[in-house]
Short mmCIF file of C-alpha atoms in Angstrom, two decimals:
data_model
loop_
_atom_site.label_atom_id
_atom_site.label_comp_id
_atom_site.label_asym_id
_atom_site.label_seq_id
_atom_site.Cartn_x
_atom_site.Cartn_y
_atom_site.Cartn_z
CA UNK A 1284 0.00 0.00 0.00
CA UNK A 1285 1.27 3.45 -0.93
CA UNK A 1286 1.54 6.45 1.35
CA UNK A 1287 -1.39 7.95 -0.59
CA UNK A 1288 -3.51 4.94 0.34
CA UNK A 1289 -2.70 5.47 4.02
CA UNK A 1290 -3.61 9.13 3.76
CA UNK A 1291 -6.89 8.39 1.96
CA UNK A 1292 -7.76 5.82 4.56
CA UNK A 1293 -7.00 8.21 7.43
CA UNK A 1294 -9.00 11.04 5.86
CA UNK A 1295 -11.88 8.66 5.14
CA UNK A 1296 -12.03 7.60 8.78
CA UNK A 1297 -11.88 11.19 10.03
CA UNK A 1298 -14.52 12.34 7.56
CA UNK A 1299 -16.88 9.55 8.55
CA UNK A 1300 -16.47 10.36 12.23
CA UNK A 1301 -17.22 14.04 11.62
CA UNK A 1302 -20.28 13.14 9.52
CA UNK A 1303 -21.59 10.90 12.27
CA UNK A 1304 -20.98 13.66 14.77
CA UNK A 1305 -23.00 16.12 12.67
CA UNK A 1306 -25.86 13.64 12.50
CA UNK A 1307 -25.88 12.86 16.20
CA UNK A 1308 -27.11 16.18 17.46
CA UNK A 1309 -28.41 14.65 20.65
CA UNK A 1310 -24.94 13.47 21.57
CA UNK A 1311 -23.46 16.88 20.86
CA UNK A 1312 -26.04 18.68 22.98
CA UNK A 1313 -25.57 16.19 25.82
CA UNK A 1314 -21.80 16.69 25.59
CA UNK A 1315 -22.29 20.44 26.07
CA UNK A 1316 -25.07 20.42 28.63
CA UNK A 1317 -23.19 18.14 31.03
CA UNK A 1318 -20.21 20.47 31.69
CA UNK A 1319 -22.43 23.55 31.50
CA UNK A 1320 -24.61 22.25 34.32
CA UNK A 1321 -21.47 21.81 36.41
CA UNK A 1322 -20.15 25.22 35.48
CA UNK A 1323 -23.33 27.16 36.00
CA UNK A 1324 -25.10 25.29 38.79
CA UNK A 1325 -22.45 23.39 40.71
CA UNK A 1326 -19.76 26.05 40.54
CA UNK A 1327 -22.19 28.78 41.60
CA UNK A 1328 -22.96 26.88 44.76
CA UNK A 1329 -19.36 26.01 45.50
CA UNK A 1330 -18.07 29.47 44.81
CA UNK A 1331 -19.05 30.47 48.31
CA UNK A 1332 -18.17 27.23 50.01
CA UNK A 1333 -14.74 26.72 48.54
CA UNK A 1334 -11.95 29.21 48.24
CA UNK A 1335 -9.09 28.32 45.97
CA UNK A 1336 -5.80 29.68 47.17
CA UNK A 1337 -3.04 30.68 44.84
CA UNK A 1338 -1.29 27.70 43.36
CA UNK A 1339 0.40 27.33 39.96
CA UNK A 1340 -0.46 28.11 37.23
CA UNK A 1341 -2.68 30.75 38.88
CA UNK A 1342 -1.01 33.96 39.96
CA UNK A 1343 -3.93 35.46 41.83
CA UNK A 1344 -6.91 34.20 43.77
CA UNK A 1345 -9.36 32.74 41.31
CA UNK A 1346 -13.03 32.01 41.33
CA UNK A 1347 -14.03 28.40 41.68
CA UNK A 1348 -15.73 28.43 38.28
CA UNK A 1349 -12.41 29.29 36.70
CA UNK A 1350 -10.72 26.49 38.56
CA UNK A 1351 -13.06 23.78 37.29
CA UNK A 1352 -13.03 24.66 33.58
CA UNK A 1353 -9.98 22.48 32.77
CA UNK A 1354 -11.62 19.62 34.66
CA UNK A 1355 -14.81 20.07 32.69
CA UNK A 1356 -12.83 20.05 29.46
CA UNK A 1357 -11.36 16.76 30.63
CA UNK A 1358 -14.88 15.55 31.39
CA UNK A 1359 -16.02 16.28 27.85
CA UNK A 1360 -13.11 14.28 26.50
CA UNK A 1361 -13.63 11.51 29.02
CA UNK A 1362 -17.24 11.02 27.99
CA UNK A 1363 -16.41 11.27 24.32
CA UNK A 1364 -13.52 8.84 24.55
CA UNK A 1365 -15.57 6.27 26.41
CA UNK A 1366 -18.61 6.72 24.24
CA UNK A 1367 -16.90 6.48 20.90
CA UNK A 1368 -14.69 3.55 21.85
CA UNK A 1369 -17.27 1.59 23.74
CA UNK A 1370 -19.96 2.20 21.17
CA UNK A 1371 -17.87 -0.10 19.01
CA UNK A 1372 -18.87 -2.88 21.35
CA UNK A 1373 -22.54 -2.33 21.73
CA UNK A 1374 -25.22 -0.92 19.43
CA UNK A 1375 -24.68 -1.09 15.73
CA UNK A 1376 -21.10 -0.01 15.99
CA UNK A 1377 -19.87 -3.56 16.33
CA UNK A 1378 -20.59 -3.95 12.65
CA UNK A 1379 -18.65 -0.83 11.75
CA UNK A 1380 -15.68 -2.12 13.76
CA UNK A 1381 -15.72 -5.24 11.62
CA UNK A 1382 -15.86 -3.18 8.45
CA UNK A 1383 -12.89 -1.17 9.71
CA UNK A 1384 -10.85 -4.23 10.58
CA UNK A 1385 -11.21 -5.96 7.21
CA UNK A 1386 -9.37 -3.07 5.57
CA UNK A 1387 -6.05 -4.29 4.16
CA UNK A 1388 -4.11 -1.57 6.01
CA UNK A 1389 -2.35 -2.54 9.25
CA UNK A 1390 -4.62 -2.82 12.23
CA UNK A 1391 -2.59 -0.46 14.44
CA UNK A 1392 -2.98 2.21 11.76
CA UNK A 1393 -6.74 1.69 11.54
CA UNK A 1394 -7.23 1.84 15.30
CA UNK A 1395 -4.99 4.86 15.66
CA UNK A 1396 -6.83 6.66 12.87
CA UNK A 1397 -10.15 5.87 14.50
CA UNK A 1398 -8.86 7.23 17.82
CA UNK A 1399 -7.48 10.36 16.19
CA UNK A 1400 -10.83 10.91 14.49
CA UNK A 1401 -12.83 10.64 17.70
CA UNK A 1402 -10.30 12.86 19.46
CA UNK A 1403 -10.92 15.49 16.81
CA UNK A 1404 -14.64 15.28 17.50
CA UNK A 1405 -13.97 15.79 21.23
CA UNK A 1406 -11.84 18.85 20.43
CA UNK A 1407 -14.73 20.38 18.49
CA UNK A 1408 -16.92 19.79 21.55
CA UNK A 1409 -14.35 21.41 23.84
CA UNK A 1410 -14.15 24.58 21.76
CA UNK A 1411 -17.94 24.78 21.57
CA UNK A 1412 -18.01 24.52 25.37
CA UNK A 1413 -15.36 27.24 25.73
CA UNK A 1414 -17.39 29.48 23.46
CA UNK A 1415 -20.43 29.03 25.69
CA UNK A 1416 -18.34 29.62 28.82
CA UNK A 1417 -17.09 32.85 27.28
CA UNK A 1418 -20.64 33.88 26.34
CA UNK A 1419 -21.72 33.16 29.91
CA UNK A 1420 -19.04 35.53 31.14
CA UNK A 1421 -16.48 33.19 32.68
CA UNK A 1422 -13.21 35.09 32.57
CA UNK A 1423 -10.53 32.83 31.21
CA UNK A 1424 -7.45 33.59 29.12
CA UNK A 1425 -9.28 32.81 25.87
CA UNK A 1426 -6.36 34.22 23.91
CA UNK A 1427 -4.50 31.04 24.82
CA UNK A 1428 -7.28 28.75 23.57
CA UNK A 1429 -5.20 27.50 20.66
CA UNK A 1430 -2.33 26.60 22.98
CA UNK A 1431 -4.65 23.97 24.40
CA UNK A 1432 -4.62 21.96 21.17
CA UNK A 1433 -1.67 19.63 21.87
CA UNK A 1434 -2.93 18.93 25.38
CA UNK A 1435 -6.45 18.27 24.09
CA UNK A 1436 -5.15 15.94 21.42
CA UNK A 1437 -3.06 13.95 23.88
CA UNK A 1438 -5.88 13.77 26.43
CA UNK A 1439 -8.34 12.61 23.77
CA UNK A 1440 -5.93 9.95 22.61
CA UNK A 1441 -5.32 8.71 26.15
CA UNK A 1442 -9.00 8.48 27.06
CA UNK A 1443 -9.95 6.98 23.68
CA UNK A 1444 -7.24 4.32 24.06
CA UNK A 1445 -8.56 3.54 27.49
CA UNK A 1446 -12.07 3.07 26.08
CA UNK A 1447 -10.72 0.92 23.29
CA UNK A 1448 -8.80 -1.22 25.74
CA UNK A 1449 -11.88 -1.62 27.92
CA UNK A 1450 -13.94 -2.57 24.89
CA UNK A 1451 -11.51 -5.35 24.05
CA UNK A 1452 -11.24 -6.59 27.64
CA UNK A 1453 -14.74 -6.50 28.99
CA UNK A 1454 -16.75 -9.44 27.86
CA UNK A 1455 -20.17 -8.03 28.38
CA UNK A 1456 -21.05 -4.39 28.41
CA UNK A 1457 -24.74 -4.30 29.03
CA UNK A 1458 -25.02 -0.54 28.87
CA UNK A 1459 -23.23 2.70 29.31
CA UNK A 1460 -24.43 3.10 32.90
CA UNK A 1461 -21.99 0.48 34.14
CA UNK A 1462 -19.10 2.31 32.52
CA UNK A 1463 -20.30 5.58 34.07
CA UNK A 1464 -20.36 4.08 37.55
CA UNK A 1465 -17.15 2.12 37.42
CA UNK A 1466 -14.94 4.18 35.13
CA UNK A 1467 -16.12 7.71 34.38
CA UNK A 1468 -17.31 8.79 37.84
CA UNK A 1469 -14.35 7.44 39.82
CA UNK A 1470 -11.91 8.92 37.32
CA UNK A 1471 -13.59 12.29 37.36
CA UNK A 1472 -14.21 12.65 41.10
CA UNK A 1473 -10.91 11.15 42.18
CA UNK A 1474 -8.88 13.74 40.31
CA UNK A 1475 -7.92 17.37 40.48
CA UNK A 1476 -10.84 18.26 38.19
CA UNK A 1477 -13.14 19.58 40.92
CA UNK A 1478 -10.71 20.43 43.74
CA UNK A 1479 -6.95 20.78 44.00
CA UNK A 1480 -5.24 17.69 45.40
CA UNK A 1481 -4.09 19.61 48.50
CA UNK A 1482 -7.74 20.33 49.24
CA UNK A 1483 -8.64 16.66 48.98
CA UNK A 1484 -5.70 15.90 51.28
CA UNK A 1485 -7.22 18.04 54.00
CA UNK A 1486 -10.27 15.81 53.93
CA UNK A 1487 -8.66 12.45 53.27
CA UNK A 1488 -4.97 11.77 52.67
CA UNK A 1489 -5.88 8.38 51.23
CA UNK A 1490 -8.18 9.84 48.57
CA UNK A 1491 -5.55 12.45 47.74
CA UNK A 1492 -3.04 9.65 47.31
CA UNK A 1493 -5.44 7.81 44.99
CA UNK A 1494 -5.97 10.98 42.97
CA UNK A 1495 -2.23 11.19 42.33
CA UNK A 1496 -2.39 7.69 40.81
CA UNK A 1497 -5.20 8.73 38.50
CA UNK A 1498 -3.92 9.59 35.00
CA UNK A 1499 -6.94 11.82 34.50
CA UNK A 1500 -5.48 14.17 37.15
CA UNK A 1501 -2.38 14.67 34.99
CA UNK A 1502 -4.42 15.24 31.83
CA UNK A 1503 -6.45 17.91 33.63
CA UNK A 1504 -3.32 19.59 35.01
CA UNK A 1505 -1.73 19.52 31.56
CA UNK A 1506 -4.79 21.30 30.16
CA UNK A 1507 -4.87 23.74 33.09
CA UNK A 1508 -1.24 24.81 32.60
CA UNK A 1509 -1.61 25.01 28.80
CA UNK A 1510 -4.43 27.46 29.29
CA UNK A 1511 -1.91 29.82 30.88
CA UNK A 1512 0.72 29.21 28.23
CA UNK A 1513 2.77 26.98 30.53
CA UNK A 1514 3.97 23.44 30.19
CA UNK A 1515 3.61 21.21 33.23
CA UNK A 1516 6.40 18.80 32.31
CA UNK A 1517 5.45 16.26 34.94
CA UNK A 1518 1.82 16.15 33.82
CA UNK A 1519 2.77 15.94 30.14
CA UNK A 1520 5.25 13.13 30.81
CA UNK A 1521 2.75 11.09 32.80
CA UNK A 1522 -0.02 11.61 30.23
CA UNK A 1523 2.32 10.70 27.38
CA UNK A 1524 3.52 7.57 29.15
CA UNK A 1525 0.03 6.41 30.08
CA UNK A 1526 -1.21 7.09 26.53
CA UNK A 1527 1.60 5.01 25.06
CA UNK A 1528 0.87 2.10 27.38
CA UNK A 1529 -2.90 2.19 26.92
CA UNK A 1530 -2.56 2.53 23.17
CA UNK A 1531 -0.17 -0.40 22.93
CA UNK A 1532 -2.46 -2.55 25.08
CA UNK A 1533 -5.54 -1.54 23.06
CA UNK A 1534 -3.83 -2.46 19.80
CA UNK A 1535 -2.75 -5.72 21.35
CA UNK A 1536 -6.34 -6.24 22.48
CA UNK A 1537 -7.48 -6.11 18.90
CA UNK A 1538 -4.70 -8.37 17.70
CA UNK A 1539 -6.47 -11.37 16.17
CA UNK A 1540 -3.96 -13.81 17.66
CA UNK A 1541 -4.96 -12.75 21.15
CA UNK A 1542 -8.50 -13.71 20.36
CA UNK A 1543 -10.20 -11.05 22.44
CA UNK A 1544 -12.68 -10.50 19.66
CA UNK A 1545 -13.12 -14.26 19.64
CA UNK A 1546 -13.81 -14.46 23.34
CA UNK A 1547 -16.64 -12.02 23.07
CA UNK A 1548 -18.49 -13.70 20.29
CA UNK A 1549 -18.53 -17.38 20.96
CA UNK A 1550 -22.28 -17.38 21.17
CA UNK A 1551 -22.46 -16.56 17.49
CA UNK A 1552 -20.38 -19.53 16.40
CA UNK B 1479 2.80 -10.94 -2.86
CA UNK B 1480 3.65 -13.48 -5.55
CA UNK B 1481 0.89 -16.02 -5.98
CA UNK B 1482 1.80 -19.67 -5.47
CA UNK B 1483 0.62 -20.68 -8.95
CA UNK B 1484 -0.40 -18.78 -12.10
CA UNK B 1485 -4.07 -18.97 -11.11
CA UNK B 1486 -4.30 -19.45 -7.36
CA UNK B 1487 -7.51 -20.60 -5.72
CA UNK B 1488 -9.68 -17.70 -4.63
CA UNK B 1489 -9.82 -19.30 -1.19
CA UNK B 1490 -7.78 -22.15 0.17
CA UNK B 1491 -8.43 -23.44 3.69
CA UNK B 1492 -6.12 -26.21 4.92
CA UNK B 1493 -6.44 -28.17 8.13
CA UNK B 1494 -8.11 -25.34 10.01
CA UNK B 1495 -8.80 -26.11 13.65
CA UNK B 1496 -10.09 -23.60 16.15
CA UNK B 1497 -11.25 -24.06 19.67
CA UNK B 1498 -12.63 -21.83 22.30
CA UNK B 1499 -11.90 -22.57 25.98
CA UNK B 1500 -10.86 -26.07 25.05
CA UNK B 1501 -14.08 -26.71 23.17
CA UNK B 1502 -13.50 -27.30 19.46
CA UNK B 1503 -15.51 -24.99 17.21
CA UNK B 1504 -13.83 -26.05 13.95
CA UNK B 1505 -11.97 -29.31 13.42
CA UNK B 1506 -9.60 -29.95 10.55
CA UNK B 1507 -11.56 -27.95 8.01
CA UNK B 1508 -10.09 -28.00 4.48
CA UNK B 1509 -11.55 -26.85 1.19
CA UNK B 1510 -10.83 -24.72 -1.86
CA UNK B 1511 -12.88 -22.31 -3.92
CA UNK B 1512 -11.79 -21.60 -7.48
CA UNK B 1513 -12.37 -18.29 -9.29
CA UNK B 1514 -15.97 -18.01 -10.51
CA UNK B 1515 -17.19 -20.79 -8.24
CA UNK B 1516 -20.31 -20.33 -6.12
CA UNK B 1517 -19.97 -22.33 -2.94
CA UNK B 1518 -22.73 -22.60 -0.40
CA UNK B 1519 -21.62 -23.22 3.16
CA UNK B 1520 -24.60 -25.01 4.57
CA UNK B 1521 -24.91 -25.63 8.27
CA UNK B 1522 -27.40 -25.34 11.11
CA UNK B 1523 -27.01 -22.56 13.66
CA UNK B 1524 -23.92 -23.14 15.75
CA UNK B 1525 -22.19 -25.22 13.07
CA UNK B 1526 -19.16 -22.91 13.08
CA UNK B 1527 -19.99 -20.83 10.00
CA UNK B 1528 -19.51 -17.44 11.62
CA UNK B 1529 -16.30 -18.61 13.32
CA UNK B 1530 -14.97 -19.75 9.96
CA UNK B 1531 -15.84 -16.36 8.49
CA UNK B 1532 -14.17 -14.55 11.38
CA UNK B 1533 -11.00 -16.54 10.78
CA UNK B 1534 -11.04 -15.83 7.03
CA UNK B 1535 -11.61 -12.12 7.65
CA UNK B 1536 -8.88 -12.17 10.32
CA UNK B 1537 -11.04 -10.92 13.13
CA UNK B 1538 -9.19 -13.64 14.94
CA UNK B 1539 -6.46 -16.13 14.23
CA UNK B 1540 -6.08 -19.84 14.38
CA UNK B 1541 -2.69 -21.28 15.16
CA UNK B 1542 -3.63 -24.57 13.54
CA UNK B 1543 -4.16 -24.60 9.79
CA UNK B 1544 -3.77 -22.16 6.97
CA UNK B 1545 -6.03 -19.79 5.06
CA UNK B 1546 -5.02 -18.19 1.75
CA UNK B 1547 -6.99 -15.69 -0.27
CA UNK B 1548 -5.98 -15.51 -3.90
CA UNK B 1549 -2.63 -17.06 -3.02
CA UNK B 1550 -1.84 -14.72 -0.10
CA UNK B 1551 -1.74 -16.31 3.33
CA UNK B 1552 -3.96 -14.45 5.76
CA UNK B 1553 -1.54 -14.61 8.68
CA UNK B 1554 1.70 -14.03 6.81
CA UNK B 1555 0.45 -11.36 4.41
CA UNK B 1556 -2.78 -9.96 5.87
CA UNK B 1557 -2.70 -6.81 3.73
CA UNK B 1558 -2.41 -8.69 0.45
CA UNK B 1559 -5.04 -11.22 1.53
CA UNK B 1560 -7.60 -8.71 2.78
CA UNK B 1561 -7.18 -6.47 -0.26
CA UNK B 1562 -8.68 -9.27 -2.38
CA UNK B 1563 -11.52 -10.04 -0.01
CA UNK B 1564 -15.03 -8.60 0.03
CA UNK B 1565 -17.37 -9.31 2.94
CA UNK B 1566 -21.07 -8.97 3.64
CA UNK B 1567 -21.50 -9.57 7.36
CA UNK B 1568 -24.47 -11.18 8.98
CA UNK B 1569 -25.49 -8.05 10.85
CA UNK B 1570 -26.11 -4.91 8.82
CA UNK B 1571 -22.99 -2.74 8.85
CA UNK B 1572 -24.06 0.35 6.95
CA UNK B 1573 -24.28 3.69 8.73
CA UNK B 1574 -28.00 4.40 8.78
CA UNK B 1575 -27.60 8.16 9.13
CA UNK B 1576 -25.25 8.48 6.19
CA UNK B 1577 -26.13 8.35 2.51
CA UNK B 1578 -25.36 5.43 0.23
CA UNK B 1579 -22.61 7.49 -1.34
CA UNK B 1580 -21.03 8.40 1.99
CA UNK B 1581 -21.07 4.78 3.09
CA UNK B 1582 -19.46 3.60 -0.12
CA UNK B 1583 -16.82 6.31 -0.19
CA UNK B 1584 -15.86 5.44 3.37
CA UNK B 1585 -15.32 1.84 2.36
CA UNK B 1586 -13.30 2.90 -0.69
CA UNK B 1587 -11.11 5.05 1.58
CA UNK B 1588 -10.51 2.09 3.89
CA UNK B 1589 -9.13 0.27 0.88
CA UNK B 1590 -7.00 3.25 -0.13
CA UNK B 1591 -8.85 3.85 -3.41
CA UNK B 1592 -8.53 7.28 -4.96
CA UNK B 1593 -11.61 9.47 -5.04
CA UNK B 1594 -11.84 9.14 -8.80
CA UNK B 1595 -11.56 5.36 -8.88
CA UNK B 1596 -14.05 5.18 -6.03
CA UNK B 1597 -16.59 7.35 -7.87
CA UNK B 1598 -16.29 5.33 -11.07
CA UNK B 1599 -16.57 2.00 -9.35
CA UNK B 1600 -19.44 3.17 -7.18
CA UNK B 1601 -21.46 4.05 -10.24
CA UNK B 1602 -20.68 0.73 -11.89
CA UNK B 1603 -21.40 -1.46 -8.86
CA UNK B 1604 -24.60 0.35 -7.92
CA UNK B 1605 -25.84 -0.03 -11.47
CA UNK B 1606 -25.24 -3.76 -11.23
CA UNK B 1607 -27.40 -4.08 -8.15
CA UNK B 1608 -30.02 -1.72 -9.59
CA UNK B 1609 -29.49 0.92 -6.92
CA UNK B 1610 -27.99 3.68 -9.05
CA UNK B 1611 -30.90 6.01 -8.30
CA UNK B 1612 -30.38 5.79 -4.56
CA UNK B 1613 -26.87 7.23 -4.38
CA UNK B 1614 -27.97 10.21 -2.33
CA UNK B 1615 -30.57 8.41 -0.27
CA UNK B 1616 -30.01 7.92 3.43
CA UNK B 1617 -29.57 4.26 4.24
CA UNK B 1618 -32.28 4.56 6.88
CA UNK B 1619 -34.86 5.20 4.14
CA UNK B 1620 -34.03 1.98 2.30
CA UNK B 1621 -35.65 -1.43 2.76
CA UNK B 1622 -33.78 -4.41 4.16
CA UNK B 1623 -33.33 -5.93 0.70
CA UNK B 1624 -32.04 -2.65 -0.72
CA UNK B 1625 -29.55 -2.30 2.13
CA UNK B 1626 -28.22 -5.77 1.44
CA UNK B 1627 -27.74 -4.92 -2.22
CA UNK B 1628 -25.84 -1.79 -1.21
CA UNK B 1629 -23.66 -3.92 1.04
CA UNK B 1630 -22.87 -6.21 -1.87
CA UNK B 1631 -22.02 -3.24 -4.09
CA UNK B 1632 -19.81 -1.94 -1.28
CA UNK B 1633 -18.03 -5.28 -0.85
CA UNK B 1634 -17.20 -5.25 -4.58
CA UNK B 1635 -15.81 -1.69 -4.75
CA UNK B 1636 -12.21 -2.83 -4.40
CA UNK B 1637 -12.81 -5.66 -6.91
CA UNK B 1638 -12.13 -8.64 -4.67
CA UNK B 1639 -11.33 -12.13 -5.93
CA UNK B 1640 -13.44 -13.63 -3.17
CA UNK B 1641 -16.77 -12.49 -1.81
CA UNK B 1642 -17.96 -13.81 1.56
CA UNK B 1643 -21.61 -13.52 2.54
CA UNK B 1644 -22.65 -14.62 6.02
CA UNK B 1645 -26.35 -15.48 6.00
CA UNK B 1646 -27.10 -12.42 3.89
CA UNK B 1647 -30.82 -13.15 3.50
CA UNK B 1648 -31.68 -13.10 7.20
CA UNK B 1649 -34.77 -10.97 7.72
CA UNK B 1650 -35.55 -10.52 4.02
CA UNK B 1651 -38.81 -11.39 2.27
CA UNK B 1652 -38.93 -14.13 -0.35
CA UNK B 1653 -38.73 -11.80 -3.33
CA UNK B 1654 -35.68 -9.91 -1.98
CA UNK B 1655 -34.00 -13.19 -1.14
CA UNK B 1656 -34.45 -14.39 -4.71
CA UNK B 1657 -33.03 -11.15 -6.13
CA UNK B 1658 -29.97 -11.45 -3.90
CA UNK B 1659 -29.31 -15.12 -4.72
CA UNK B 1660 -29.71 -14.50 -8.46
CA UNK B 1661 -27.58 -11.42 -8.46
CA UNK B 1662 -24.73 -13.10 -6.62
CA UNK B 1663 -24.82 -16.03 -9.05
CA UNK B 1664 -24.56 -13.68 -12.00
CA UNK B 1665 -21.52 -12.04 -10.37
CA UNK B 1666 -19.75 -15.39 -10.38
CA UNK B 1667 -20.59 -16.12 -13.97
CA UNK B 1668 -19.93 -12.72 -15.47
CA UNK B 1669 -17.05 -11.43 -13.40
CA UNK B 1670 -15.37 -14.59 -12.21
CA UNK B 1671 -15.72 -13.60 -8.56
CA UNK B 1672 -15.58 -16.60 -6.22
CA UNK B 1673 -18.38 -16.63 -3.67
CA UNK B 1674 -18.71 -18.30 -0.30
CA UNK B 1675 -22.33 -18.01 0.81
CA UNK B 1676 -23.16 -19.20 4.31
CA UNK B 1677 -26.74 -20.17 5.05
CA UNK B 1678 -28.92 -22.67 6.85
CA UNK B 1679 -31.64 -22.42 4.19
CA UNK B 1680 -31.62 -25.26 1.66
CA UNK B 1681 -33.74 -23.39 -0.88
CA UNK B 1682 -30.92 -20.92 -1.49
CA UNK B 1683 -28.83 -23.66 -3.09
CA UNK B 1684 -28.99 -24.10 -6.85
CA UNK B 1685 -28.11 -27.31 -8.69
CA UNK B 1686 -25.00 -25.80 -10.26
CA UNK B 1687 -23.53 -24.74 -6.90
CA UNK B 1688 -20.85 -26.42 -4.87
CA UNK B 1689 -22.03 -27.34 -1.41
CA UNK B 1690 -20.12 -27.69 1.84
CA UNK B 1691 -22.15 -29.12 4.69
CA UNK B 1692 -20.70 -28.05 8.02
CA UNK B 1693 -21.98 -29.51 11.26
CA UNK B 1694 -20.47 -29.22 14.73
CA UNK B 1695 -17.28 -27.79 13.31
CA UNK B 1696 -16.61 -30.55 10.79
CA UNK B 1697 -17.18 -30.79 7.07
CA UNK B 1698 -19.69 -33.59 6.55
CA UNK B 1699 -19.98 -33.33 2.77
CA UNK B 1700 -18.34 -31.32 0.01
CA UNK B 1701 -18.99 -31.32 -3.74
CA UNK B 1702 -21.59 -30.42 -6.31
CA UNK B 1703 -25.21 -30.93 -5.35
CA UNK B 1704 -25.66 -34.16 -7.33
CA UNK B 1705 -22.50 -35.79 -5.91
CA UNK B 1706 -23.28 -34.81 -2.32
CA UNK B 1707 -26.84 -36.07 -2.62
CA UNK B 1708 -25.82 -39.32 -4.28
CA UNK B 1709 -23.09 -39.99 -1.73
CA UNK B 1710 -25.57 -39.67 1.08
CA UNK B 1711 -28.00 -41.97 -0.74
CA UNK B 1712 -30.68 -39.38 -0.42
CA UNK B 1713 -33.26 -38.19 -2.91
CA UNK B 1714 -32.77 -34.50 -2.29
CA UNK B 1715 -30.31 -32.05 -0.82
CA UNK B 1716 -32.82 -31.36 1.92
CA UNK B 1717 -32.82 -35.03 2.86
CA UNK B 1718 -29.03 -35.13 2.74
CA UNK B 1719 -28.72 -32.07 4.94
CA UNK B 1720 -31.14 -33.50 7.44
CA UNK B 1721 -29.42 -36.88 7.49
CA UNK B 1722 -26.00 -35.32 7.96
CA UNK B 1723 -26.89 -32.78 10.60
CA UNK B 1724 -29.51 -34.37 12.78
CA UNK B 1725 -28.66 -36.68 15.60
CA UNK B 1726 -24.97 -36.73 14.80
CA UNK B 1727 -22.25 -35.69 17.16
#
């Protein structure tokens, strides 16, 4: 296969994902409403209850609603990553996964393209959310919005790989609710998305410790620092490392020799 | 990939064995399909048809046995093998929200076809299945039979040597089933495409077809309809199928 064939394949996968996104308006609206409810309702309540002292990258005292925006961006990508990867397992998407995998191009390339495509969709959602946050009057350094791109891409890739890995490991995924309870909620709440780790530590050192083991914490911090034009090297390194591991495992999970696809579908034999 | 002989078999399965959790699903399955041959893989539910298809399409691998498509071994040269393979899966795999054109162009992209080649082939293949007027229709608006025809056109876009169809008539009415069976036969005759058609419905088999009867993971009979029927000492293929698949372990 020529380089042009690879490029056509990649563009085809991205284009399809964008088309599907355009057609699934419900999913788009849900993706925006979820963080907006947190930003407008939850943050308004917590603004009074929780003061956020100065800690990097912030140089002054900030309002709580400003603190949680990076976390909410992570939340958008978390939901999107899980949804797009796990939808390959249930609903009609199983079929489309099969169509994808009978392409003559290498499987790692197909899976990576699919992940890149869904990451792109999550980035569109993030910018739509930032636009609404701006319209609502949340004062963020919007001038740095483009600096977020690398962090958003890496976060999307990490969370998408995680979803893909889960989809290859879990034998039966009855519905999305199980994933919400056992993956999305713990990852989101046990991170620095809603409160700084030092705040969690005041309440429970154990939970704070757990939050430092959560890769989502590092993705959120990476986004937070990018917003202020800074690079949190530690966060970037952890996110990069975790992405590489998850991606490798997900690709291995879809390796036909490992038979994970086989394990799931014995009933059809 | 250099083919093993000047005209390699479209599909060559040798000594294929596959088990799941120690339970054999396929046992020593071997057969060949030559270009232009229409082979019906006949077996009751649970015979191992879908597993065989999953192995041919490389959704998973078997360590025992060998599968070659048009001379390219699936495990050693997956790219070369899959580039000559077209598949119509048992479950519908079209995107309902997208148009016929969008679905077909996506498939063409997955096979690395240029936009121009894709557009030309799309026109040609849709014409063959009589769906040329539906290019811009959303798949959701089409009937089950129409969707199947689109899936066949899609599977042929990259001009495969072998076309696999896994119970393609499930859920279709009698008229649509007939159209699909006839159309696929004409593909074999006119274009030399080899077809492997899995079904559990006897009435989809025509006298000129090759039949493989698969039951509990083993091939029980293989040959043209007359030979298979005669060998079983039965008056009809239906009788043969029943005799070979009922009450046997």
